[in-house]
Tab-separated table of C-alpha atoms and ligand atoms in Angstrom:
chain	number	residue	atom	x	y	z
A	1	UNK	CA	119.361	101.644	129.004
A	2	UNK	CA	116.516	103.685	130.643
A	3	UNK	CA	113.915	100.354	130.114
A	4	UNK	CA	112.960	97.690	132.441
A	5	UNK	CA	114.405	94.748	131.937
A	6	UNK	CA	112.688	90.894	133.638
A	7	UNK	CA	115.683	91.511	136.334
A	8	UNK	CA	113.410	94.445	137.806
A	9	UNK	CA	110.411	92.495	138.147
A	10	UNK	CA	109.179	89.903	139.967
A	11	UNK	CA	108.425	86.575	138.256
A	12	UNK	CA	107.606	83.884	140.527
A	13	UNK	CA	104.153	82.373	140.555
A	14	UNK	CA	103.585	84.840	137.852
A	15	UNK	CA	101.746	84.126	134.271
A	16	UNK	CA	104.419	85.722	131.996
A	17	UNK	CA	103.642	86.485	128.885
A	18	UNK	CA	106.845	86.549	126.416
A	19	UNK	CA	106.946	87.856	122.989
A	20	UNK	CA	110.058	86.256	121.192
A	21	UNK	CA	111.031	86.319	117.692
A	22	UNK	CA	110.777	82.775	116.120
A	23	UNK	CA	110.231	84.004	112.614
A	24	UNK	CA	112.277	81.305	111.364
A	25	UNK	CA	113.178	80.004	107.684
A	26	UNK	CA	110.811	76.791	107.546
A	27	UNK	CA	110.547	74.735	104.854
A	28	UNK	CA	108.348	71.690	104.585
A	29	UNK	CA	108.573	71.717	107.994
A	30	UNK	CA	112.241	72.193	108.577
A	31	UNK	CA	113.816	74.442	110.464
A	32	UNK	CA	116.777	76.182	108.118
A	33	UNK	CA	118.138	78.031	110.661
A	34	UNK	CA	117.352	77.746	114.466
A	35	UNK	CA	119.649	81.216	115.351
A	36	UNK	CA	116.699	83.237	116.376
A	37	UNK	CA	115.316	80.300	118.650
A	38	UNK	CA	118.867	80.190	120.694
A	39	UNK	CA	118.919	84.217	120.868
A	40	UNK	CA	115.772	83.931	122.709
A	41	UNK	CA	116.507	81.398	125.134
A	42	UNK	CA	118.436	83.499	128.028
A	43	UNK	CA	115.025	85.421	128.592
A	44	UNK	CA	113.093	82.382	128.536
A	45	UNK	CA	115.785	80.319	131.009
A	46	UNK	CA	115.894	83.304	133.053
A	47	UNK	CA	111.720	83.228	133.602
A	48	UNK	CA	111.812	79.786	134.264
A	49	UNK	CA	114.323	80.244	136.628
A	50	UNK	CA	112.412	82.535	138.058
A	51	UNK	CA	110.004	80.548	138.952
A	52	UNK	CA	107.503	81.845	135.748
A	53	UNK	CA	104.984	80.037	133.776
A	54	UNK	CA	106.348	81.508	130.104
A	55	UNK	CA	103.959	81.647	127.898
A	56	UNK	CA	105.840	82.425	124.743
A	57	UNK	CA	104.585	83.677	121.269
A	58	UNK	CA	105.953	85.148	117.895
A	59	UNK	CA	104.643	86.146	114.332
A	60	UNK	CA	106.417	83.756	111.414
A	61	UNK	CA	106.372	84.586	107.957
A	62	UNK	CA	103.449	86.434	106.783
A	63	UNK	CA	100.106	85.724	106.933
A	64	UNK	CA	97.318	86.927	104.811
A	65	UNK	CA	94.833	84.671	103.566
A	66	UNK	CA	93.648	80.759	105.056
A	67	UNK	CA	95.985	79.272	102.472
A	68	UNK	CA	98.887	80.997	103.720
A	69	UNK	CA	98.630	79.397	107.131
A	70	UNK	CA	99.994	76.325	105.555
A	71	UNK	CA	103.461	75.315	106.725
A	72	UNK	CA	103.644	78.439	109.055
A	73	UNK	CA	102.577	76.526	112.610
A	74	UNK	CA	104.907	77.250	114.973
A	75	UNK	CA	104.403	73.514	115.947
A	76	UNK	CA	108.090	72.839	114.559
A	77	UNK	CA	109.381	75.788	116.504
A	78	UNK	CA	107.946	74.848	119.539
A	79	UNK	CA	109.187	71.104	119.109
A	80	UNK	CA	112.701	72.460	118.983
A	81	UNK	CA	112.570	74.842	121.486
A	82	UNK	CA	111.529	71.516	123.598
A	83	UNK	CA	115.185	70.036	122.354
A	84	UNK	CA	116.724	73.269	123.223
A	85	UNK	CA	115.642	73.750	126.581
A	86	UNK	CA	115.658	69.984	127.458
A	87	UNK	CA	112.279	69.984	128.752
A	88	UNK	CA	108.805	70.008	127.616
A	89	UNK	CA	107.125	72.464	125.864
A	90	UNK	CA	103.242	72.755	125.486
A	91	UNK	CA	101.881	73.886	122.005
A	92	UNK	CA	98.723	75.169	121.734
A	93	UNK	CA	97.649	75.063	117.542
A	94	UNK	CA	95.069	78.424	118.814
A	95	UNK	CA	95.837	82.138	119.009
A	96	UNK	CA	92.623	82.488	121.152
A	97	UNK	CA	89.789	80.514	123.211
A	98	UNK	CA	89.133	77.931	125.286
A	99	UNK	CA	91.813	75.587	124.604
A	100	UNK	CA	94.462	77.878	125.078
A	101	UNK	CA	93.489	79.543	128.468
A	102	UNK	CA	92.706	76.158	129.795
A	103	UNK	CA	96.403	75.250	128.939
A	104	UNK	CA	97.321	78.144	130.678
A	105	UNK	CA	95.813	77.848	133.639
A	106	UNK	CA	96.959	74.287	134.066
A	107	UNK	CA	100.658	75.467	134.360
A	108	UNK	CA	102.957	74.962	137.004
A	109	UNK	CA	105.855	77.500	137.731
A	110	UNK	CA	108.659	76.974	135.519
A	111	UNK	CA	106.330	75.759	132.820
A	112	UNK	CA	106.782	76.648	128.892
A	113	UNK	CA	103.580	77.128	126.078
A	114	UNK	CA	104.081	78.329	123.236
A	115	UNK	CA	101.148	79.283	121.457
A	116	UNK	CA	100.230	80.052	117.796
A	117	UNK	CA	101.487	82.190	115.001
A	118	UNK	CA	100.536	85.075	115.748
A	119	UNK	CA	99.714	86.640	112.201
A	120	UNK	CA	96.944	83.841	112.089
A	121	UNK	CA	94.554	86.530	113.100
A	122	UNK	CA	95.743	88.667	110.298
A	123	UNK	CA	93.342	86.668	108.238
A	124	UNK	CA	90.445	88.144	109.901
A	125	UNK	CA	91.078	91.627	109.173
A	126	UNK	CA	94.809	92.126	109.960
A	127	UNK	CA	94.492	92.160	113.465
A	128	UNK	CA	97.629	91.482	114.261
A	129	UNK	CA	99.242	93.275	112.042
A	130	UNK	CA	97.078	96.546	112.234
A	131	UNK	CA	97.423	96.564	115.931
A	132	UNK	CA	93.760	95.807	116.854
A	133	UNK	CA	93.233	96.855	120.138
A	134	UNK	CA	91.237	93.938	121.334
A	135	UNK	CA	93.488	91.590	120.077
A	136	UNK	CA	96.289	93.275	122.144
A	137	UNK	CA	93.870	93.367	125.319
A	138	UNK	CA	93.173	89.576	124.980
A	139	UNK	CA	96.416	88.402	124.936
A	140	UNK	CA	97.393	90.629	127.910
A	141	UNK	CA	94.322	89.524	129.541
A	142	UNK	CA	96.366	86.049	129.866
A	143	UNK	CA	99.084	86.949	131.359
A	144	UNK	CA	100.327	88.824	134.642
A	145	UNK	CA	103.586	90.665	133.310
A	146	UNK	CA	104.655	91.264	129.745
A	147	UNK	CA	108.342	90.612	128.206
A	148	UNK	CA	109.133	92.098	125.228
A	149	UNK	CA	111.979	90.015	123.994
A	150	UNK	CA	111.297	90.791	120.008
A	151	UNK	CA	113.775	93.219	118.972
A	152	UNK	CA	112.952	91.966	115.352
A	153	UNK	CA	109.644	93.242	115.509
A	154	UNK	CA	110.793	96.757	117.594
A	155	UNK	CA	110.271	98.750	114.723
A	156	UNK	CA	106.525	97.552	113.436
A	157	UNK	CA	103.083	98.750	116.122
A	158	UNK	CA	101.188	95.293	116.355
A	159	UNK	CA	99.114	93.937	118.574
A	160	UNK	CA	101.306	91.385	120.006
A	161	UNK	CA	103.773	93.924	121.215
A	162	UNK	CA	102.398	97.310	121.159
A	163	UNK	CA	98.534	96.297	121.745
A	164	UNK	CA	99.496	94.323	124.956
A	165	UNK	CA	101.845	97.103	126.213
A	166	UNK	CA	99.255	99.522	125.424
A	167	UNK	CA	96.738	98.020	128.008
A	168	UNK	CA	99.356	98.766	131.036
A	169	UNK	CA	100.215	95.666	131.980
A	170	UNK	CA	103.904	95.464	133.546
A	171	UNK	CA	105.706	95.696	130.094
A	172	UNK	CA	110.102	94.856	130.494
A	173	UNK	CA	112.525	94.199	128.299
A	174	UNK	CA	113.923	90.667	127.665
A	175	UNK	CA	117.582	90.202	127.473
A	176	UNK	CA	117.969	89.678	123.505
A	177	UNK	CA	115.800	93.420	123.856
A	178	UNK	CA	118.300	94.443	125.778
A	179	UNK	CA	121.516	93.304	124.751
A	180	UNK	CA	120.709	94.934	120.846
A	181	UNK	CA	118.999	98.227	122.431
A	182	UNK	CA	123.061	98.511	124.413
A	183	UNK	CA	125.274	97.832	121.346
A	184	UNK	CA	123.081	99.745	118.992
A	185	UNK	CA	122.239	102.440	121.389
A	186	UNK	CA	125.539	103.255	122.607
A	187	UNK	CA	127.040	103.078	119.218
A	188	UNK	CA	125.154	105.414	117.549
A	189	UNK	CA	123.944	107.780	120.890
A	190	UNK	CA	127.241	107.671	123.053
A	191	UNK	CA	129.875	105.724	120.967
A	192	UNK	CA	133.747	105.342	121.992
A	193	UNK	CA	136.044	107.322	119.664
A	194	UNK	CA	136.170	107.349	116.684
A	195	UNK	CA	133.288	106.203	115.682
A	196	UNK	CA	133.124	104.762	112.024
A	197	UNK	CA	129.963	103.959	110.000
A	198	UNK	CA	130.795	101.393	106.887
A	199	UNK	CA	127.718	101.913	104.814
A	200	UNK	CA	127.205	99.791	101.573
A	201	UNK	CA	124.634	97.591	100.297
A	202	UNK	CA	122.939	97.862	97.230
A	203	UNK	CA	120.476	101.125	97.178
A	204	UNK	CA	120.773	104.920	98.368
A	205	UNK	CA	117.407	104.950	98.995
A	206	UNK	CA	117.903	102.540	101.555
A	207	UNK	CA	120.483	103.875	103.540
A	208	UNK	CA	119.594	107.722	103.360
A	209	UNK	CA	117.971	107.960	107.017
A	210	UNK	CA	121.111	106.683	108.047
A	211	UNK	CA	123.739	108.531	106.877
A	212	UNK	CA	121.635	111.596	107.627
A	213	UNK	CA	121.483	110.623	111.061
A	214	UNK	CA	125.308	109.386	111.168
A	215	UNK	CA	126.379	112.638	109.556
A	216	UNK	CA	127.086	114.157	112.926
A	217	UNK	CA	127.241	111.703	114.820
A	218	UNK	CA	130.098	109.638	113.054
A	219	UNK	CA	133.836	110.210	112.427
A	220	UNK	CA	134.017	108.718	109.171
A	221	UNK	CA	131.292	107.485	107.424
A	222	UNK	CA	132.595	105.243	104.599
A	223	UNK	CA	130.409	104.759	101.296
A	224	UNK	CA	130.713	100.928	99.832
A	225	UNK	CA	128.019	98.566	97.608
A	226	UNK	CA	126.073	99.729	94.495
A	227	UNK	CA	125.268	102.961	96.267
A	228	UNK	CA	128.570	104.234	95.387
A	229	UNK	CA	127.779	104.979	91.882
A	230	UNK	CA	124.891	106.885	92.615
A	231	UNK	CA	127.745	109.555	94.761
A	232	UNK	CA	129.611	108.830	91.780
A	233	UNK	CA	127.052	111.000	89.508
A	234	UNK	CA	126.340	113.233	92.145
A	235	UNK	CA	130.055	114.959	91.455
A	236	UNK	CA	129.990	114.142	87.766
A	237	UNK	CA	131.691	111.132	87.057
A	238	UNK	CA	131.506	108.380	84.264
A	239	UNK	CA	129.732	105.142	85.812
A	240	UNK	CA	129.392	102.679	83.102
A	241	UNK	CA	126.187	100.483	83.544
A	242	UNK	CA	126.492	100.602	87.262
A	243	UNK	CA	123.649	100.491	89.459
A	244	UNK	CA	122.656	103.964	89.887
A	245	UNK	CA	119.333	105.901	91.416
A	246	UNK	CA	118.673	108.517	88.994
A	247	UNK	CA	115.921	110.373	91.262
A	248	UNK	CA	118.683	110.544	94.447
A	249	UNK	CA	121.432	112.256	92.351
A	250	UNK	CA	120.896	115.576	93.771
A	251	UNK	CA	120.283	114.393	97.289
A	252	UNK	CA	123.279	112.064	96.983
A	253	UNK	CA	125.188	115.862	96.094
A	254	UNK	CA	123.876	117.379	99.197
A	255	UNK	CA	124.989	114.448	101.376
A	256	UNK	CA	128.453	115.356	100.192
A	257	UNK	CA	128.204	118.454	100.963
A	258	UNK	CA	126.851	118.247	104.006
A	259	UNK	CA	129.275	115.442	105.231
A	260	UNK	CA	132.531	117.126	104.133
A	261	UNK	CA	135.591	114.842	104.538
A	262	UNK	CA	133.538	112.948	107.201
A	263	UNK	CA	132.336	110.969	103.890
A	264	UNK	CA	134.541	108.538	102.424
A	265	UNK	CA	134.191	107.555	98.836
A	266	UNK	CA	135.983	104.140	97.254
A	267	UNK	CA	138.356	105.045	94.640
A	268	UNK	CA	138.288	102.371	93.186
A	269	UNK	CA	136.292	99.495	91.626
A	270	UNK	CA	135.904	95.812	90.717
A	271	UNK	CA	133.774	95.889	87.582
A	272	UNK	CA	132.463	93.234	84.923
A	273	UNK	CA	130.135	93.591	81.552
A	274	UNK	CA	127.515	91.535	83.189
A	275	UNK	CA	126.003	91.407	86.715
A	276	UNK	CA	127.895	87.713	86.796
A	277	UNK	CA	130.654	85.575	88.136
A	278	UNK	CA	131.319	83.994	84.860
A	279	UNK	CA	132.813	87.040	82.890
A	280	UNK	CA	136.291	88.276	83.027
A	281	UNK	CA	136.610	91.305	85.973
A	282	UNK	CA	138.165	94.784	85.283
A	283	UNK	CA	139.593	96.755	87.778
A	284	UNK	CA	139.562	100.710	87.512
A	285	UNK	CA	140.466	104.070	89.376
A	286	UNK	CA	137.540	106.189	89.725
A	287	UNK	CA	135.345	105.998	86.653
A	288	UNK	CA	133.867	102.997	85.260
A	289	UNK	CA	134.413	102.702	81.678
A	290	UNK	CA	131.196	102.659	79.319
A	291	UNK	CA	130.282	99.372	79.043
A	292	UNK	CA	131.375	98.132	82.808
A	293	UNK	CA	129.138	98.080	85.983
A	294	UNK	CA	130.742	98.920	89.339
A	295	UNK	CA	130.432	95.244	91.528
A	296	UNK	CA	133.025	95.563	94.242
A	297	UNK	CA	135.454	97.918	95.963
A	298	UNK	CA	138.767	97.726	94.372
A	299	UNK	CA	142.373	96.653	96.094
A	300	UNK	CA	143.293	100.510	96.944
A	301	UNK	CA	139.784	101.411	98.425
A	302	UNK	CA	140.571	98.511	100.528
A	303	UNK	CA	143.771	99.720	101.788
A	304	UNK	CA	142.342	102.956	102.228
A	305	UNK	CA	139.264	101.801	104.175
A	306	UNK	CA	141.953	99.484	106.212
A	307	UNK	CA	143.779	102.457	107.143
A	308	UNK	CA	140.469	104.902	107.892
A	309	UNK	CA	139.478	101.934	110.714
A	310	UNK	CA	142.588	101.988	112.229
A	311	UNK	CA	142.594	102.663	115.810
A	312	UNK	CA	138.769	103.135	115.296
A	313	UNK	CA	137.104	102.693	118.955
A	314	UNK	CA	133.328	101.524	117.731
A	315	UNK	CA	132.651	100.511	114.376
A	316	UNK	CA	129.457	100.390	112.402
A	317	UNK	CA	128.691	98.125	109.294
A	318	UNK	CA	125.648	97.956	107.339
A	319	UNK	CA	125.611	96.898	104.029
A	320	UNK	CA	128.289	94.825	101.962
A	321	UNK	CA	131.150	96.390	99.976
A	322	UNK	CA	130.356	94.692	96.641
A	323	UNK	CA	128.073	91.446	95.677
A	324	UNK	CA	129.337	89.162	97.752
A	325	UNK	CA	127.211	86.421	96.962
A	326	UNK	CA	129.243	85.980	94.335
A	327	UNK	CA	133.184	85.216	94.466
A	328	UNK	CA	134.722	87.484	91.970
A	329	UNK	CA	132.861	90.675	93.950
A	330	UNK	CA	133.170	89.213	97.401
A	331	UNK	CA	136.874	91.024	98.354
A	332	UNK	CA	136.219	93.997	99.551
A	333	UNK	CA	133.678	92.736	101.898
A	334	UNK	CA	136.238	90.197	103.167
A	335	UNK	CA	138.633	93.066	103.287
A	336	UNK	CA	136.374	94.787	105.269
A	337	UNK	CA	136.074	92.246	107.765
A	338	UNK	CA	139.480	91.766	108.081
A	339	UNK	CA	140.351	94.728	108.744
A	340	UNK	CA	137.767	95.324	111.785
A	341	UNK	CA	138.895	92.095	112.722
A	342	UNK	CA	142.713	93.289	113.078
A	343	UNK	CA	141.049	96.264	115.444
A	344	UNK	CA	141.984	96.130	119.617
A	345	UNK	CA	139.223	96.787	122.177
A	346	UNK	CA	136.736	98.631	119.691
A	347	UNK	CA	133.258	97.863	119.720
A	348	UNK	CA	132.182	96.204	116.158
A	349	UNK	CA	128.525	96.461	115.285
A	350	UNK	CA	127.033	94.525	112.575
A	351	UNK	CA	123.771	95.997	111.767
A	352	UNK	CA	122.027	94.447	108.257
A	353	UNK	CA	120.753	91.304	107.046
A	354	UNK	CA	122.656	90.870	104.161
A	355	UNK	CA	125.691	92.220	106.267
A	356	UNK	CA	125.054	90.019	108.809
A	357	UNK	CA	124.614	87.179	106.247
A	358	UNK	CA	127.871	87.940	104.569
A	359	UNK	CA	129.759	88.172	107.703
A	360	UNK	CA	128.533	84.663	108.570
A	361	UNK	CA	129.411	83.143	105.155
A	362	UNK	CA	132.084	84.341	104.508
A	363	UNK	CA	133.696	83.074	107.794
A	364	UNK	CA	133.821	86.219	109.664
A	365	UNK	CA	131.203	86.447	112.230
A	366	UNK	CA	132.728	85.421	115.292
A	367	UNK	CA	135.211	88.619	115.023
A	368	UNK	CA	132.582	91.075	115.571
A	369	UNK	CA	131.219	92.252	119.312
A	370	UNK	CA	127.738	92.154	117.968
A	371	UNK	CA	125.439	91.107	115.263
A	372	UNK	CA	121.950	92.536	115.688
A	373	UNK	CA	119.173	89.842	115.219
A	374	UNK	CA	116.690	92.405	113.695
A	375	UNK	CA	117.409	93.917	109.866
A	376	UNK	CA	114.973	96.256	109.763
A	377	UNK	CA	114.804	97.271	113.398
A	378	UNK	CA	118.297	97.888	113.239
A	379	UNK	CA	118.022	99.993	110.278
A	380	UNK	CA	115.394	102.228	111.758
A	381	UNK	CA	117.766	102.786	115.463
A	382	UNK	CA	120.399	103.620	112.966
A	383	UNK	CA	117.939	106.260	111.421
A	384	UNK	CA	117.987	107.632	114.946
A	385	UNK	CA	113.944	106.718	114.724
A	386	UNK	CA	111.922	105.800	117.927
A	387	UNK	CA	111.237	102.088	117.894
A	388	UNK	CA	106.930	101.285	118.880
A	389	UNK	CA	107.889	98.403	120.241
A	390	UNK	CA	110.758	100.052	122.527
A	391	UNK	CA	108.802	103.072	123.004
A	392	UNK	CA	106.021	100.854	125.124
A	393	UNK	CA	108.790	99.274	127.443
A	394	UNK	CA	108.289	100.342	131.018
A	395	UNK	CA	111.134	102.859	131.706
A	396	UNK	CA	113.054	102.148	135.500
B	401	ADP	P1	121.767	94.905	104.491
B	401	ADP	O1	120.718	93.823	104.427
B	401	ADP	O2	122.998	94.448	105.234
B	401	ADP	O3	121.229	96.197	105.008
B	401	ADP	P2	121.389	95.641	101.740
B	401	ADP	O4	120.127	94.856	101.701
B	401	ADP	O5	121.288	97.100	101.732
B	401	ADP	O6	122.282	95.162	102.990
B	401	ADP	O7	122.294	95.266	100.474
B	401	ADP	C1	122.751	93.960	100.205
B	401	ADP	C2	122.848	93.692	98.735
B	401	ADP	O8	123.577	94.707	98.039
B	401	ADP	C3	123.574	92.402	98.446
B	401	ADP	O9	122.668	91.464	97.914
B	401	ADP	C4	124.662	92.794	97.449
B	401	ADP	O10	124.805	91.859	96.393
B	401	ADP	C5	124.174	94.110	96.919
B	401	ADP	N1	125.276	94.926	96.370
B	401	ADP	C6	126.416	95.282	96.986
B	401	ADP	N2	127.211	95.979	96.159
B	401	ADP	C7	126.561	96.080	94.983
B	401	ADP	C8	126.874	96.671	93.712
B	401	ADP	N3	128.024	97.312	93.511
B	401	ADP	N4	125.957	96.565	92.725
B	401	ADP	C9	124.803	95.915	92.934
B	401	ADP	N5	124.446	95.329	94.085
B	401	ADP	C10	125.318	95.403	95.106
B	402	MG	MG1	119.062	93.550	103.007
């Protein structure tokens, strides 16, 4: 990576301002699901380490109105960061004044604050949000260096990590940055051979940025999920009641054209009368019968995908092969796993929420190099797009 990273700058004794990614599921309180807390914790160790006073803030949830602030403190966050790091950790209830740059200048090196959610000044006119550039000059007018450790936010300008790059402060990378900006980079910019994309999910319209941008960069891209259908139409053949995108027919036709035989189509499906766990399944080559909806890959498309992977060098996933949430539609993207699972010394890339959520659940996740912490980030550095947040990262 051409970027800075907090190994090319100098921390001790230095006020370092560190924007992590703590938007974390809370409810009443409770922490659902601390993963994003532990991703950020090497670049936070590391500045400690250092010798740093890390002064650490995030966005959670969204913010838009006085009301909304309810139940999205960070205080909870902050608390089990403290558990985390075994040690304590200030929280400051204030995105700005008095109270918090006294607590900052009362650090000692090595010290942790973690200050408030930062979409609390979205209230006031979006500030956050909308990048305001005094907002972005105040918080960097706390600090002495800037880490940018919020891949999650990468793809979205705001004032918390574009408006404080903006002002030139010393702007790096943290490692979480750094670690998704490698895997996702390499895979898509200078992958290992053959590169495979594995692109399901449930919409077209999602995904088009990316197969465009795969198209030549990719081996094989293979098609999966409710977007299937919509290729389905696109060369003229019976779908049922399957999920389809009416208004990307024609584009979904010039994908296939443009992609050749780099585009893999299932030819086969798992299909129900309902969109529900609780009917009887149908299983059918190519078309889906009147009446049926398209809900999983079938057995032969997940032989065939099997044997497309095989000896595949870096792999790309984003999107599930069917609804897995529920069981009767949940094979193919177990298939799936398995059979990047089964690969030797390829780099496997899980880019996608939902992917990433299905990977997790369904008892996979530890087979894959890397899961990317960052959905919609990861979508966009698929797209081949230019991150903000990446863009404003000192280069070395
Ligand atoms: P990701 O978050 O990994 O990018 P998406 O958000 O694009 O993935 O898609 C995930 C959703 O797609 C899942 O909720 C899944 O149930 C749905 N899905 C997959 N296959 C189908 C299908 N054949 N019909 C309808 N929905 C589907
Ligand atoms: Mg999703």
């Amino acid at each position: 990576m051409a970027k800075k990273t907090v190994k090319d700058i100098d921390l001790k004794d230095k006020k370092v301002l560190v924007r992590v990614d703590f938007n974390v599921p809370l409810k009443d309180g409770v922490i659902g699901d601390d993963t994003r807390i532990k991703a950020a914790l090497p670049t936070i160790q590391y500045v400690i380490d250092q010798g740093g006073k890390a002064i650490l803030f995030s966005h959670l949830g969204r913010v838009k109105t006085e009301e909304d602030k309810a139940g999205k403190s960070l205080a909870p966050v902050a608390k089990r960061l403290g558990e985390l790091l075994g040690k304590d950790v200030t929280f400051v209830p204030e995105t700005r004044g008095k109270e918090l740059e006294d607590a900052i200048n009362n650090m000692k090196d090595g010290d942790v604050l973690v200050f408030e959610n930062t979409r609390f000044e979205d209230v006031d006119g979006k500030k956050e949000s909308k990048n305001d550039p005094e907002l972005g000059k105040y918080w960097a007018s706390l600090g002495d260096v800037f880490v940018n450790d919020a891949f999650g936010t990468a793809h979205r300008a705001h004032a918390s990590n574009v408006g404080i790059a903006s002002t030139g402060i010393p702007t790096v990378a943290g490692f979480l940055m750094e670690k998704e900006i490698k895997f996702i980079g390499e895979a898509v910019e200078d992958p290992k051979r053959p590169m495979i994309a594995i692109l399901g999910g449930a919409k077209v319209s999602d995904k088009i940025g990316v197969i465009e941008n795969l198209i030549p960069k990719a081996d094989k891209i293979l098609i999966g999920g409710g977007m299937t259908y919509t290729f389905y139409k696109a060369k003229g053949m019976e779908i049922g009641n399957s999920l389809v995108e009416e208004d990307k027919v024609d584009l979904a036709k010039s994908l296939i054209e443009k992609a050749g035989d780099k585009l893999v189509l299932p030819v086969d499906s798992i299909t129900a009368a309902e969109f529900s766990n609780d009917v009887p399944t149908e299983e059918h080559a190519g078309d889906v019968p009147v009446g049926q909806m398209g809900l999983d890959i079938g057995p032969e498309t997940i032989a065939l995908f099997a044997q497309t992977l095989a000896g595949a060098k870096t792999v790309v996933w984003n999107g599930p092969m069917g609804v897995f949430e529920m069981s009767n539609f949940a094979r193919g993207t177990i298939g799936v796993c398995e059979a990047i699972a089964n690969l030797e010394g390829a780099t496997t890339i899980i880019g996608g929420g939902d992917s990433a959520a299905a990977a997790e659940q369904l008892g996979f996740a530890d087979k894959f190099t890397h899961i990317s912490t960052g959905g919609g980030a990861s979508l966009e550095l698929l797209e081949g797009k230019e991150l903000p947040g990446l863009a404003t990262i000192n280069d070395k």
